[in-house]
Structures are given as C-alpha cells and as structure tokens.
Short mmCIF file of C-alpha atoms in Angstrom, two decimals:
data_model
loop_
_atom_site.label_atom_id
_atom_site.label_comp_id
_atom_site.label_asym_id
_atom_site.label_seq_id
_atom_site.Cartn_x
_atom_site.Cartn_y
_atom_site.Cartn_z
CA UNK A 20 -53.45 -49.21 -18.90
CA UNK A 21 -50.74 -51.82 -18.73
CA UNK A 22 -48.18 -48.66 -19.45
CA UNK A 23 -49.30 -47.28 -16.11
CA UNK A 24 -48.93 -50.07 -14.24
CA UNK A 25 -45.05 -50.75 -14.96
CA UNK A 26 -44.72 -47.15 -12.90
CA UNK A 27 -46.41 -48.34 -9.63
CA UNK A 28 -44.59 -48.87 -7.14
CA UNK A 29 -44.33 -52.28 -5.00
CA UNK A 30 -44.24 -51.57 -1.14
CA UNK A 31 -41.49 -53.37 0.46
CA UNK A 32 -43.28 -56.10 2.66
CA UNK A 33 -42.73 -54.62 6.42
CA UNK A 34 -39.70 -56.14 8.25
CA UNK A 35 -41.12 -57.77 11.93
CA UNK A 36 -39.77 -56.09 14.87
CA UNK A 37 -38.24 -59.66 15.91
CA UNK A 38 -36.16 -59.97 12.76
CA UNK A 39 -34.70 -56.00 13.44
CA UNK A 40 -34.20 -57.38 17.15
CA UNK A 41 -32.43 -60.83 16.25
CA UNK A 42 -30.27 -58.36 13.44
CA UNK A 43 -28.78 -56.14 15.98
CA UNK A 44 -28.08 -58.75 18.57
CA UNK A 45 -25.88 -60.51 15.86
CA UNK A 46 -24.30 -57.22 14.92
CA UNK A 47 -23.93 -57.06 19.18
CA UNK A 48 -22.23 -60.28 19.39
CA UNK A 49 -20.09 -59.75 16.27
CA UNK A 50 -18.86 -56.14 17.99
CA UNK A 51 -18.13 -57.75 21.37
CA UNK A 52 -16.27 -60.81 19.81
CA UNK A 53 -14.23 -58.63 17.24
CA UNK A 54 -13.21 -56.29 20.16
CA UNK A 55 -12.46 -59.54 22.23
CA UNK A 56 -9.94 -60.44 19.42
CA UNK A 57 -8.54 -57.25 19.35
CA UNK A 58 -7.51 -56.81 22.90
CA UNK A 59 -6.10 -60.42 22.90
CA UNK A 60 -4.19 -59.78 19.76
CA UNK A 61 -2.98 -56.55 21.68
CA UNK A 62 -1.81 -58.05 24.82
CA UNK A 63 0.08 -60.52 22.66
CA UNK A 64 1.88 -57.74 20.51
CA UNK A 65 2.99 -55.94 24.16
CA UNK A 66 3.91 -59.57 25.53
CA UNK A 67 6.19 -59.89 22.05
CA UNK A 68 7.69 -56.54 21.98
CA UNK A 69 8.46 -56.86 26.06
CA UNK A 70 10.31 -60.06 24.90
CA UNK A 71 12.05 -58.62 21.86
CA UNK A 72 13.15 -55.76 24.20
CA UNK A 73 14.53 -57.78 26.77
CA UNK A 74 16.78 -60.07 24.29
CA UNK A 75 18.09 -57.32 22.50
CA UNK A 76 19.19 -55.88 25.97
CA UNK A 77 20.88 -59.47 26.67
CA UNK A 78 22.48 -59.38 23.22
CA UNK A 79 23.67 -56.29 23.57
CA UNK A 80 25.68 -57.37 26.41
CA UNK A 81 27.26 -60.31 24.90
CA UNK A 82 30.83 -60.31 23.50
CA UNK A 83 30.99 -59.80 19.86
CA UNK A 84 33.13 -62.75 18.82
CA UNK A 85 33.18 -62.16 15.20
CA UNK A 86 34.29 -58.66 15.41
CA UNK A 87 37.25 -59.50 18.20
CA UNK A 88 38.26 -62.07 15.13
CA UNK A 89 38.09 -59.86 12.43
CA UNK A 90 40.17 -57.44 14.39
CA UNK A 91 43.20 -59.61 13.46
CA UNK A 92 42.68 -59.72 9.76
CA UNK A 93 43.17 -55.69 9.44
#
C-alpha cells in the first residue's frame, strides 16, 4: 500500500488571484523602469556622439603643428 502511495501525486496549493495580480504589476513596473533607463541611456549616447562629432570637426580645422615641424627634418 505504501508502494502506491509514493506515485500520487501532490496538487500544487492554488496561487490567489491577488498574488498573480501583485506579480504582474512588479513585472509592469520593472518593464516601464528598464525602458525608462533605456531611453535615458539613449539620449545620452546621441548627446555624446553629437559632441564627439562636433570636436572632431573643430580638430580637423586646427593647424597640425607637429607635422609643419616634422616637415623640416626630411
């Protein structure tokens, strides 16, 4: 008898609709804050790049110094 028993199945105890509720308001929040992150962390990569862009324009239009030197060594 005790044979039969180990093959019985337990039934799960049954989840409360609050606890399902209060689980995908969490997995809500998490989804708005993690997109929240993302679009900040985007605006700053556009702000940096912008930047980058606009001193490598600047540098590109300052004198080389080292090479107008080095053109007297040859």
């Amino acid at each position: 008898m005790l044979n039969h028993l180990r093959w019985m199945a337990i039934a799960p105890p049954a989840v409360s609709e609050a606890l399902i509720a209060h689980a995908l308001t969490r997995d809500f929040y998490r989804e708005v804050e993690y997109r929240e992150e993302f679009e900040q962390y985007c605006d700053w990569y556009h702000r940096t790049a912008t930047a980058n862009r606009e001193e490598h324009q600047r540098m590109q239009r300052d004198l080389n110094l080292l090479a107008w030197f080095n053109r007297g060594r040859r």
